[in-house]
CSV table of C-alpha atoms in Angstrom, one decimal:
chain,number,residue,atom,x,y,z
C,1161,UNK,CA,21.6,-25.4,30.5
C,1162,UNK,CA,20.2,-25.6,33.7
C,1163,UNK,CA,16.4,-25.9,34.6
C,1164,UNK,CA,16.0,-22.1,35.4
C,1165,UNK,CA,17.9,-21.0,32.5
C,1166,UNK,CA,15.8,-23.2,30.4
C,1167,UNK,CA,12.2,-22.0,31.7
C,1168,UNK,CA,13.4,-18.0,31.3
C,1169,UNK,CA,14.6,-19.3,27.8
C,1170,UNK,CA,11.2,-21.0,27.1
C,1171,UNK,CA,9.2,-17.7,28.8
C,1172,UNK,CA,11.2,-15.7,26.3
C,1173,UNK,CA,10.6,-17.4,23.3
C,1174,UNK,CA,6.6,-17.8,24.6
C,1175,UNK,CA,6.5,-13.9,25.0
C,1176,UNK,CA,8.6,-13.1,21.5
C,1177,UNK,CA,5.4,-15.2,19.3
C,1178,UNK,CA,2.5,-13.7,21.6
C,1179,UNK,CA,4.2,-10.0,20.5
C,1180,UNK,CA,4.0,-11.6,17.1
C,1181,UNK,CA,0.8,-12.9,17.4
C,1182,UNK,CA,-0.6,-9.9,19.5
C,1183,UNK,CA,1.0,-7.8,16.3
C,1184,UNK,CA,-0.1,-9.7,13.5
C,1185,UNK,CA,-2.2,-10.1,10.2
C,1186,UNK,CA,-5.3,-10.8,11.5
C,1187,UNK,CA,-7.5,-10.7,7.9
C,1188,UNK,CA,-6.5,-10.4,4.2
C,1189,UNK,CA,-9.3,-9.9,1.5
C,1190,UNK,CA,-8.5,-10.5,-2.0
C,1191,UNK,CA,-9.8,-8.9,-5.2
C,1192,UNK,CA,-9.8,-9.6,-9.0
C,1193,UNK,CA,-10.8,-6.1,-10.3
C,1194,UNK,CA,-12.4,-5.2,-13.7
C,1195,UNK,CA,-11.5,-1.6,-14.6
C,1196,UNK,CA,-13.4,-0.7,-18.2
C,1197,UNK,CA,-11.3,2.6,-19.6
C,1198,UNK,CA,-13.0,5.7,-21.0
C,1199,UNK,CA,-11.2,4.6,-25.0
C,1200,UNK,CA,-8.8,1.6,-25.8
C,1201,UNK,CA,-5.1,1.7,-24.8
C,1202,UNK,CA,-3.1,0.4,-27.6
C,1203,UNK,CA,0.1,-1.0,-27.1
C,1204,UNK,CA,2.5,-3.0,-29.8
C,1205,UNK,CA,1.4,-6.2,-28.7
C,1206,UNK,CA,-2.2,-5.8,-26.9
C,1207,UNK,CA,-5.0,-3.5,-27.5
C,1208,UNK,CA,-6.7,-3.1,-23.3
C,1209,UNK,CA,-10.0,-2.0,-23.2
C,1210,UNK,CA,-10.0,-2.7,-19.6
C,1211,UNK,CA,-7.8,-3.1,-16.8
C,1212,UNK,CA,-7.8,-6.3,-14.6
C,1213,UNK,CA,-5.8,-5.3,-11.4
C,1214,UNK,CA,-5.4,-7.9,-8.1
C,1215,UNK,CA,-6.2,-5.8,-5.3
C,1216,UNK,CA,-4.7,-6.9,-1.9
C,1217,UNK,CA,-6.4,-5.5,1.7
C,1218,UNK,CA,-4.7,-6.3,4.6
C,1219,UNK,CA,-5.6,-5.7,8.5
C,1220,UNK,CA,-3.5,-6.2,11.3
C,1221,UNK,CA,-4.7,-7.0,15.1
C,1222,UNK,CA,-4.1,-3.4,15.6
C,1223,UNK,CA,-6.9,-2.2,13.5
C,1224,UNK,CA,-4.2,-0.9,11.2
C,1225,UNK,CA,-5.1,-1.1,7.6
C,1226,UNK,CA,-3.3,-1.2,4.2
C,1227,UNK,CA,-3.6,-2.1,0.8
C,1228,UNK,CA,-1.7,-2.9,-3.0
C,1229,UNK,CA,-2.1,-3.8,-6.1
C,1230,UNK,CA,-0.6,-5.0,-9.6
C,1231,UNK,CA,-2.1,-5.3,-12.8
C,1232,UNK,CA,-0.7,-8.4,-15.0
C,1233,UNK,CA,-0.2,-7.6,-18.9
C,1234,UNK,CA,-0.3,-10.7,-20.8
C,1235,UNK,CA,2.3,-10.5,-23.5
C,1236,UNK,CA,4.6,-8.4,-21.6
C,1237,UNK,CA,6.1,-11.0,-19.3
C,1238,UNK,CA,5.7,-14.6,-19.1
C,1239,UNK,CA,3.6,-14.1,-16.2
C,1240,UNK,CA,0.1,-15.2,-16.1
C,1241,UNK,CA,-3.2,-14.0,-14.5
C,1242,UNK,CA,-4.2,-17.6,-13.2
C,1243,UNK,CA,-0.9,-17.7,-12.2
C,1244,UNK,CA,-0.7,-14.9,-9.9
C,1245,UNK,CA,-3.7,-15.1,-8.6
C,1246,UNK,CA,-2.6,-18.8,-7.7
C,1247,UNK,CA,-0.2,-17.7,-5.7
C,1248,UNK,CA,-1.6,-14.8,-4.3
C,1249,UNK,CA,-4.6,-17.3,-2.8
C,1250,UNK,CA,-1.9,-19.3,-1.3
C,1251,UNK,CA,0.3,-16.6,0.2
C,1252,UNK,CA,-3.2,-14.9,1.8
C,1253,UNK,CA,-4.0,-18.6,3.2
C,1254,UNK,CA,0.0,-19.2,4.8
C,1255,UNK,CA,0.2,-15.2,5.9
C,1256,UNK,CA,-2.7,-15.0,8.4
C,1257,UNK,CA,-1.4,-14.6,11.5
C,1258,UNK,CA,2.1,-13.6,10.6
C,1259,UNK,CA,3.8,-10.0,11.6
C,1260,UNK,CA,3.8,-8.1,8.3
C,1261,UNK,CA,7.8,-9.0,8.2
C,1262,UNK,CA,7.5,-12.4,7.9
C,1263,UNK,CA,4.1,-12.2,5.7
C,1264,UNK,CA,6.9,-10.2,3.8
C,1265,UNK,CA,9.9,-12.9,3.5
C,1266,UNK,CA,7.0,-15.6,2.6
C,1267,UNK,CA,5.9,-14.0,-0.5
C,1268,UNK,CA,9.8,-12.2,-1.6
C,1269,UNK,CA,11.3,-16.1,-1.5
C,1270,UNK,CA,8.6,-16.8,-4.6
C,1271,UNK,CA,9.0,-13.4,-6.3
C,1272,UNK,CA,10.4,-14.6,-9.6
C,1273,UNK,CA,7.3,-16.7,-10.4
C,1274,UNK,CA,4.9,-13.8,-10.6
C,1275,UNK,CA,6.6,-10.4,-9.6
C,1276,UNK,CA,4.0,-8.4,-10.0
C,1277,UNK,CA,1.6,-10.8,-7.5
C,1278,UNK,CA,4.5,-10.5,-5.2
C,1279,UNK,CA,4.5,-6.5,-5.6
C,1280,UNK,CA,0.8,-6.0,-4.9
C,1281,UNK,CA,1.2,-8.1,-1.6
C,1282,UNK,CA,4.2,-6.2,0.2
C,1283,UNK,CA,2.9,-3.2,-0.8
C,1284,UNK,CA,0.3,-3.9,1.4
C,1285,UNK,CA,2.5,-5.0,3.9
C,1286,UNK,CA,4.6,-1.9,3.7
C,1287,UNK,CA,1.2,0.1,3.9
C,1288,UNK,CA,0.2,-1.5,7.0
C,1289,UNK,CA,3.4,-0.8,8.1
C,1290,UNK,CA,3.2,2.7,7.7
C,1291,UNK,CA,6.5,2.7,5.4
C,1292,UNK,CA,7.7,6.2,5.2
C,1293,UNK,CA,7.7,5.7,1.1
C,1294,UNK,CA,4.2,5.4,1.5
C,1295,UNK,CA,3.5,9.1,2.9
C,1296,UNK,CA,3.7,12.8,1.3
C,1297,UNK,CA,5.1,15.3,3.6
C,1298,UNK,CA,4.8,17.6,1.7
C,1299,UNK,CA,2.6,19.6,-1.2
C,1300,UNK,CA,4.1,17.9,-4.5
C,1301,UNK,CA,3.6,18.5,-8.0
C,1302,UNK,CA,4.7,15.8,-10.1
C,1303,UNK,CA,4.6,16.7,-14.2
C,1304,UNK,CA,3.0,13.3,-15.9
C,1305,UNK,CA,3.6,12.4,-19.6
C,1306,UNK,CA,0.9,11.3,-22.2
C,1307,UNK,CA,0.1,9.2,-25.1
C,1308,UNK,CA,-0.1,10.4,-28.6
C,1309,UNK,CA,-3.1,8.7,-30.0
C,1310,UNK,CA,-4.1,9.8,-33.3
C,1311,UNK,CA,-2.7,7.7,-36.0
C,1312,UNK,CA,-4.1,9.9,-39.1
C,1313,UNK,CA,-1.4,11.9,-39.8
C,1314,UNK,CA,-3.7,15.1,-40.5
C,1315,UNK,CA,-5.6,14.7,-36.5
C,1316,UNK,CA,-2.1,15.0,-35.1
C,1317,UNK,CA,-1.8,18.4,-34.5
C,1318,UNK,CA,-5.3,19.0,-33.0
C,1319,UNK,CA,-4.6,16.3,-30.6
C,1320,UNK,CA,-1.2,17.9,-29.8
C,1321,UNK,CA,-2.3,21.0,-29.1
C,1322,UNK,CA,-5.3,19.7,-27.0
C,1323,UNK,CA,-2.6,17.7,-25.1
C,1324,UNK,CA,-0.4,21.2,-24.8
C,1325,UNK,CA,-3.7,23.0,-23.9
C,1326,UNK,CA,-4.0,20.6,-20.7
C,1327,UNK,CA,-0.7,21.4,-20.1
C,1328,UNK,CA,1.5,18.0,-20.7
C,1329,UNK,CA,5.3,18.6,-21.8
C,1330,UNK,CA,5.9,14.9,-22.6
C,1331,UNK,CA,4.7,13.0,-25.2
C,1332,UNK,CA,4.7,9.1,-25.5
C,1333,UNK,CA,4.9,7.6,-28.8
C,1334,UNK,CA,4.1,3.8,-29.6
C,1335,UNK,CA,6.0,2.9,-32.7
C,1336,UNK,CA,7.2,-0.7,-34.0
C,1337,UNK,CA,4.9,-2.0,-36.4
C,1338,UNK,CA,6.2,-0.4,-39.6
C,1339,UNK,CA,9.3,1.5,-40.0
C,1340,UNK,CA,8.4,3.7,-42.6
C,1341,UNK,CA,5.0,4.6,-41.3
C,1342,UNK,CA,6.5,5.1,-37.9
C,1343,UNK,CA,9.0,7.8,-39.2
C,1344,UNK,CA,6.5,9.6,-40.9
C,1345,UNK,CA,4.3,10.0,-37.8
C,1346,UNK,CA,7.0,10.9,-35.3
C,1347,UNK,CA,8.0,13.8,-38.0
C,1348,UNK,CA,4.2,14.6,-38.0
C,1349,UNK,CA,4.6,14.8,-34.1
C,1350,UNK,CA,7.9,16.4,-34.3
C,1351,UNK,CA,6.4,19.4,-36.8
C,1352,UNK,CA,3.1,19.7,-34.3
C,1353,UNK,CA,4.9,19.9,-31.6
C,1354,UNK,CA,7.2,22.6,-32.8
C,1355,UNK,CA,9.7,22.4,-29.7
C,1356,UNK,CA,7.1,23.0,-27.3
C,1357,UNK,CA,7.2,19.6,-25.5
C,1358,UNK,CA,9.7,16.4,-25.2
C,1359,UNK,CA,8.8,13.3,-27.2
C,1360,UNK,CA,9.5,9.6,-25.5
C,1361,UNK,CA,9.6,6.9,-28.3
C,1362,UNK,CA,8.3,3.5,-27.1
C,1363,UNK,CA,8.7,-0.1,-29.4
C,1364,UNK,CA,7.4,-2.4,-26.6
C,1365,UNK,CA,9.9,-4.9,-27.7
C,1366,UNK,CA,8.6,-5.1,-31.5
C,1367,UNK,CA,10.8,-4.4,-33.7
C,1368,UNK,CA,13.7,-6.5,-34.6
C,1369,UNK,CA,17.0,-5.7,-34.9
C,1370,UNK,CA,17.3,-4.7,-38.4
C,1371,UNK,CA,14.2,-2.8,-38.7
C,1372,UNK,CA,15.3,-1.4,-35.4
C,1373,UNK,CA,18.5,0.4,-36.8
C,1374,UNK,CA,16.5,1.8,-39.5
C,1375,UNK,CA,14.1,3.1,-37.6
C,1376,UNK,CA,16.8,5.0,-35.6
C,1377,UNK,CA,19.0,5.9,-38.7
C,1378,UNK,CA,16.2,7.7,-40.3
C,1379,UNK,CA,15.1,9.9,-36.9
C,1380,UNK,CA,15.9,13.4,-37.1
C,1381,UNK,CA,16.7,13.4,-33.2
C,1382,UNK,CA,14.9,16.7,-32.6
C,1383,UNK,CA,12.8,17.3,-29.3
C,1384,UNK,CA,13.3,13.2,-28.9
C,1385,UNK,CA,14.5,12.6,-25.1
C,1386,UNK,CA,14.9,8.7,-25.6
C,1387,UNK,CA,13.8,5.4,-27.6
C,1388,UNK,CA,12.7,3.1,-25.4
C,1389,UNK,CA,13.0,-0.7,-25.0
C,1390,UNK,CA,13.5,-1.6,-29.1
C,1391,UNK,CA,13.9,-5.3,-29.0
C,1392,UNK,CA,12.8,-8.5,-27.3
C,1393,UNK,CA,13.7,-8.1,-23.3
C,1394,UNK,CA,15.8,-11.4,-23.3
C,1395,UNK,CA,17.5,-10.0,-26.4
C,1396,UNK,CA,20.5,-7.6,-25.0
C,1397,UNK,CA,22.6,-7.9,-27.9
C,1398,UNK,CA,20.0,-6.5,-30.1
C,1399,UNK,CA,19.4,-3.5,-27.9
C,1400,UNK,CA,22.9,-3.0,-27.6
C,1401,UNK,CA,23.5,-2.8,-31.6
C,1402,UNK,CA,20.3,-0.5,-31.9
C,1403,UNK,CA,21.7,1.8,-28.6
C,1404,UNK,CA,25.3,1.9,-30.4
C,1405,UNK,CA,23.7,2.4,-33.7
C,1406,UNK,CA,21.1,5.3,-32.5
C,1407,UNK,CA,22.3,9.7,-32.0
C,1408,UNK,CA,19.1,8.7,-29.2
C,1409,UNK,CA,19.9,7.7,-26.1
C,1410,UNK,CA,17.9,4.2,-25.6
C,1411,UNK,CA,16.1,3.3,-22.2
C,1412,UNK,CA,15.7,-0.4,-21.5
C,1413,UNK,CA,11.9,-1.0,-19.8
C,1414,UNK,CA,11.1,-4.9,-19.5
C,1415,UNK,CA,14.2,-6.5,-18.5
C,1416,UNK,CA,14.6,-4.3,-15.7
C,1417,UNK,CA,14.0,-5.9,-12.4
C,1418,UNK,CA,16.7,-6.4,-10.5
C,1419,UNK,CA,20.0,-4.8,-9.2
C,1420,UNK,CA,22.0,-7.1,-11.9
C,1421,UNK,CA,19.7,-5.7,-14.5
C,1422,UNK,CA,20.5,-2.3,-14.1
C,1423,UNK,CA,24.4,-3.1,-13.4
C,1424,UNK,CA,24.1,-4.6,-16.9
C,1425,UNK,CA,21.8,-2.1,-18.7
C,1426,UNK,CA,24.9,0.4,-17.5
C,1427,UNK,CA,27.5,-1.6,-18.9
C,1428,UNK,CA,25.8,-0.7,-22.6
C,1429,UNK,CA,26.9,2.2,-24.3
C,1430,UNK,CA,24.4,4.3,-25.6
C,1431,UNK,CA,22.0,3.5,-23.0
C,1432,UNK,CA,21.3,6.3,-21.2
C,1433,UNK,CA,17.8,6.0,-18.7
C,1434,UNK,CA,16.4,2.5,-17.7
C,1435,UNK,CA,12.6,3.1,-16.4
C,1436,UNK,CA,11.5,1.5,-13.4
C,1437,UNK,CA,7.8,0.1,-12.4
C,1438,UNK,CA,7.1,-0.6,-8.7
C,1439,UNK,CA,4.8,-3.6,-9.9
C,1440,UNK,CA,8.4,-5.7,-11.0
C,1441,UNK,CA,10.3,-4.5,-8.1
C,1442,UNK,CA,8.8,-6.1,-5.2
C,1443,UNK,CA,7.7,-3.1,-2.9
C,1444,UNK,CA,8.4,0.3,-2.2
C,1445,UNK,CA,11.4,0.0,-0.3
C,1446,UNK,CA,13.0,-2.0,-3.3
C,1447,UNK,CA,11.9,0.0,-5.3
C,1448,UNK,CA,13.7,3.1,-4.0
C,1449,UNK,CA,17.1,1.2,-4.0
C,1450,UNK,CA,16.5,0.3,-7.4
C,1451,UNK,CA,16.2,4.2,-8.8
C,1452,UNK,CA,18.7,5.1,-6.1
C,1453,UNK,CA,21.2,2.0,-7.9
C,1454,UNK,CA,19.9,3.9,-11.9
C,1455,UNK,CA,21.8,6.6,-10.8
C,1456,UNK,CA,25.1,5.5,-9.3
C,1457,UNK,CA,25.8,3.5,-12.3
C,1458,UNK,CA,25.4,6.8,-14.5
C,1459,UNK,CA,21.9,6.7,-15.8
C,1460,UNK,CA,18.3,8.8,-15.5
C,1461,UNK,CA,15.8,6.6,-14.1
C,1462,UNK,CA,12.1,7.3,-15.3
C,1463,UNK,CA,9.5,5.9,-13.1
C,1464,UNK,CA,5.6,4.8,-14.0
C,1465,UNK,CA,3.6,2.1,-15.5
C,1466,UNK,CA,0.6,3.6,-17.6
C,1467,UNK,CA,-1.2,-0.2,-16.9
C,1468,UNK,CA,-1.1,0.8,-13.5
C,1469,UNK,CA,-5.1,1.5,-11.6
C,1470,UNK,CA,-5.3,4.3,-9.2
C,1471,UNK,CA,-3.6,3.0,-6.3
C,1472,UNK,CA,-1.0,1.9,-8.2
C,1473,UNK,CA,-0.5,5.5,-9.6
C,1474,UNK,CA,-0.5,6.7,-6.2
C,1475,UNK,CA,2.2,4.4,-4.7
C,1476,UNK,CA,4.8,5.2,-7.1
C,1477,UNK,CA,4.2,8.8,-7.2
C,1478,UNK,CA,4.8,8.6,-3.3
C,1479,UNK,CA,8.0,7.3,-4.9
C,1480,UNK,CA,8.4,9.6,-7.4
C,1481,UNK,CA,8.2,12.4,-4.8
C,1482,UNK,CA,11.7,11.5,-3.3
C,1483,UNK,CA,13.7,10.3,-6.0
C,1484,UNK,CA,12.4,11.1,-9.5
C,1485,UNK,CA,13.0,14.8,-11.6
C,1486,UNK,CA,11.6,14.3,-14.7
C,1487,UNK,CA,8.1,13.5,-16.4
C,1488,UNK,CA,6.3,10.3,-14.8
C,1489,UNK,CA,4.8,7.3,-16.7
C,1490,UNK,CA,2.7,6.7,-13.4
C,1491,UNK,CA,-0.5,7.9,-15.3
C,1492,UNK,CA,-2.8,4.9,-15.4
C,1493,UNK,CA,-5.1,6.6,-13.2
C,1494,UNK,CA,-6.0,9.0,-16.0
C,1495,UNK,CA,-7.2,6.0,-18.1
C,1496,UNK,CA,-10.0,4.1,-16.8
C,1497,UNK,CA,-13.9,5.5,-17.0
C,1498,UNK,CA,-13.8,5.2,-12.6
C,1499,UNK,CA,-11.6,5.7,-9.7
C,1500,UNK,CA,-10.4,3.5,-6.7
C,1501,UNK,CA,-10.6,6.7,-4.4
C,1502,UNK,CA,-13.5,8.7,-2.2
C,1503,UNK,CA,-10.5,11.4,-2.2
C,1504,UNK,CA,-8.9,10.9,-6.1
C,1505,UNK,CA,-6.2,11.6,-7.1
C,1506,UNK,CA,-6.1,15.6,-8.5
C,1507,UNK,CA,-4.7,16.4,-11.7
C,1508,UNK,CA,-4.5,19.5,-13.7
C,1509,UNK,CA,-1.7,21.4,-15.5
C,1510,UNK,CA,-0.4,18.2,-16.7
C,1511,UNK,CA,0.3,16.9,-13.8
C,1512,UNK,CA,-0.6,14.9,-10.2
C,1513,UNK,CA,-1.3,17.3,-7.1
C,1514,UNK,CA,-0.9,15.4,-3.8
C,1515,UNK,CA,-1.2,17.6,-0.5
C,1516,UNK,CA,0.7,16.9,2.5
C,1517,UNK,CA,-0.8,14.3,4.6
C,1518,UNK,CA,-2.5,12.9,1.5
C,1519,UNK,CA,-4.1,9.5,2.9
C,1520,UNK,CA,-6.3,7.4,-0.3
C,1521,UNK,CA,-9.5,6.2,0.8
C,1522,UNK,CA,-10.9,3.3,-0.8
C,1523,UNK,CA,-14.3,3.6,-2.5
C,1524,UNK,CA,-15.5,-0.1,-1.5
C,1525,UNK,CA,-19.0,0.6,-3.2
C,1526,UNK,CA,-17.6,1.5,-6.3
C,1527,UNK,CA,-14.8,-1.4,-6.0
C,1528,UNK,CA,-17.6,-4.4,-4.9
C,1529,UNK,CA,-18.9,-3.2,-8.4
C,1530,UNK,CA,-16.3,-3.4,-10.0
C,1531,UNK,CA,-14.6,-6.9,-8.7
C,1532,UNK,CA,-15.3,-9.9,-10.4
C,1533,UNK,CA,-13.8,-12.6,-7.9
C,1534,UNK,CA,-12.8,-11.9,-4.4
C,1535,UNK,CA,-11.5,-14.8,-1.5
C,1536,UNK,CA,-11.4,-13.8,1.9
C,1537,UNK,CA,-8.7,-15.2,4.7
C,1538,UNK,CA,-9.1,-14.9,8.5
C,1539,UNK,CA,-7.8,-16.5,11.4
């Protein structure tokens, strides 16, 4: 290369990182959030009476601002609070002054040690960015399902018809702790119900596989859309035995994360829906392929995580807007005694309202209250 084809080489690399720089994260702030909810949230392995979301807010040196965030459930995945919030400090610290694409690749080549750390960041990213996924262009209404609470048999029906009152069609139903007792409150359900709403059974992963197939065997399939996740997520063969053993189609929840996952979810008959949560997928955009992927390999995908804070409820309905035609699980907004917005979120009839042109804005005086660590990063 000759000396004027080097300098014009060297010019051109020098003007590629000033674009970068010129277009680049300029500050991240980082929050550890504390969310108290309005009554406890009780799941087969944990009972929440708060809500601990990371929140991620990102600036550019455009002005432009976005944000994410994920909420880590202990016992549902090996991951770890201190452990994603670990990582998250150290992504922050080697992202400032990276474009949002590379801040992107940094944190995606760690995404197996704490996917939904990794989720809250790109999110961000994709916010900044002004990813389409992240925008309603139109009015939607997007029909939400809800928990069934009451575990005295004789409360169910007021609680049902509260539920139908405020307009829900979908009803979740934690089961897994004791087969017998479990039938007999899903028929309670079932006769309250009275075919005027869907019911979703949820084990969390609880039940083995023997107590699993009874549980199944002794359903009267009635108003029952599907069982979900039965067994242990690393345990395939025993959701396979309970899927070929159930007249309800099973949809796998936990070990869903990946393309492969769903290829081999699909390859189990009897499985009919695998649900997706944006806060294991890794950002909006893979998020979309991954519900886009549920249905080429013959399946319903179901979107929502009911752990999931405000803004978390209003990235995947974004989401759900595009690609989703039955009830959401997104409605973890619905559960904490405050919200993350100056414009909420607006519910009613059972569902989320979102106008065209929707844009969240962040209530920071409510959020400084409600964050219990922060770190800041800056170049």
């Amino acid at each position: 290369m000759n000396e004027g084809a080097a300098l014009r080489k060297a010019l051109k690399e020098q003007g590629k990182r000033r674009v970068q720089f010129l277009t680049g994260i300029k500050k991240i702030r980082l929050r550890w959030l504390d969310l108290p909810l309005m009554r406890p949230y009780r799941l087969s392995y944990r009972t929440f009476e708060n809500f601990e979301p990371f929140l991620v807010e990102v600036e550019d040196d455009d002005g432009n601002r976005g944000f994410g965030d994920g909420h880590i459930s202990p016992g549902s995945s090996s991951e770890t609070r201190d452990g994603g919030w670990t990582l998250l400090n150290r992504w922050c610290r080697e992202a400032v002054g990276l474009s949002t694409a590379d801040a992107k690749a940094l944190v995606l080549k760690d995404f197996e040690k704490s996917k939904v750390a990794a989720t809250a960041f790109v999110t961000a990213l994709e916010v900044v960015e002004g990813d389409k996924l992240a925008t309603i262009e139109k009015d939607v209404e997007l029909p939400l399902l809800t928990p069934v609470n009451e575990t005295d048999l004789a409360a169910i029906p007021r609680e049902i018809d509260d539920w139908l009152a405020r307009g829900f069609k979908t009803f979740k139903v934690k089961v897994g702790k004791d087969v017998d007792a479990d039938l007999r409150r899903v028929a309670a359900i079932q006769a309250a119900v009275n075919g005027q709403a869907t019911l979703r059974l949820d084990a969390n992963r609880a039940f083995d596989r023997a107590d699993a197939i009874r549980f199944v065997s002794g359903l009267d399939p009635e108003a029952i859309e599907l069982f979900e996740q039965p067994c242990d997520a690393d345990d395939w063969e025993a959701n396979a035995a309970v899927a070929d053993a159930s007249e309800i189609p099973l949809m796998l929840d936990e070990p869903i994360c990946t393309m492969s996952d769903i290829e081999r979810a699909a390859a189990i008959d009897g499985v009919g829906y695998c649900k997706l949560k944006l806060k294991r997928f890794g950002g909006l955009e893979r998020l979309r392929a991954g519900l886009d992927s549920v249905r080429k390999h013959g399946m319903k995908p179901v979107l929502g995580d009911g752990l999931g804070s405000e803004l978390h409820s209003w990235l995947e309905a974004c989401v759900a807007s595009r690609t989703i035609d039955n009830a959401g699980e997104f409605n973890g907004f619905l559960k904490p005694r405050d919200r993350l917005f100056l414009n909420p979120l607006t519910f009613r009839d059972g569902a989320i309202h979102i106008p065209a042109g929707y844009r969240p804005e962040l209530d920071m005086a409510r959020i400084e209250a409600m964050t219990v660590r922060q770190e800041q990063f800056t170049i």
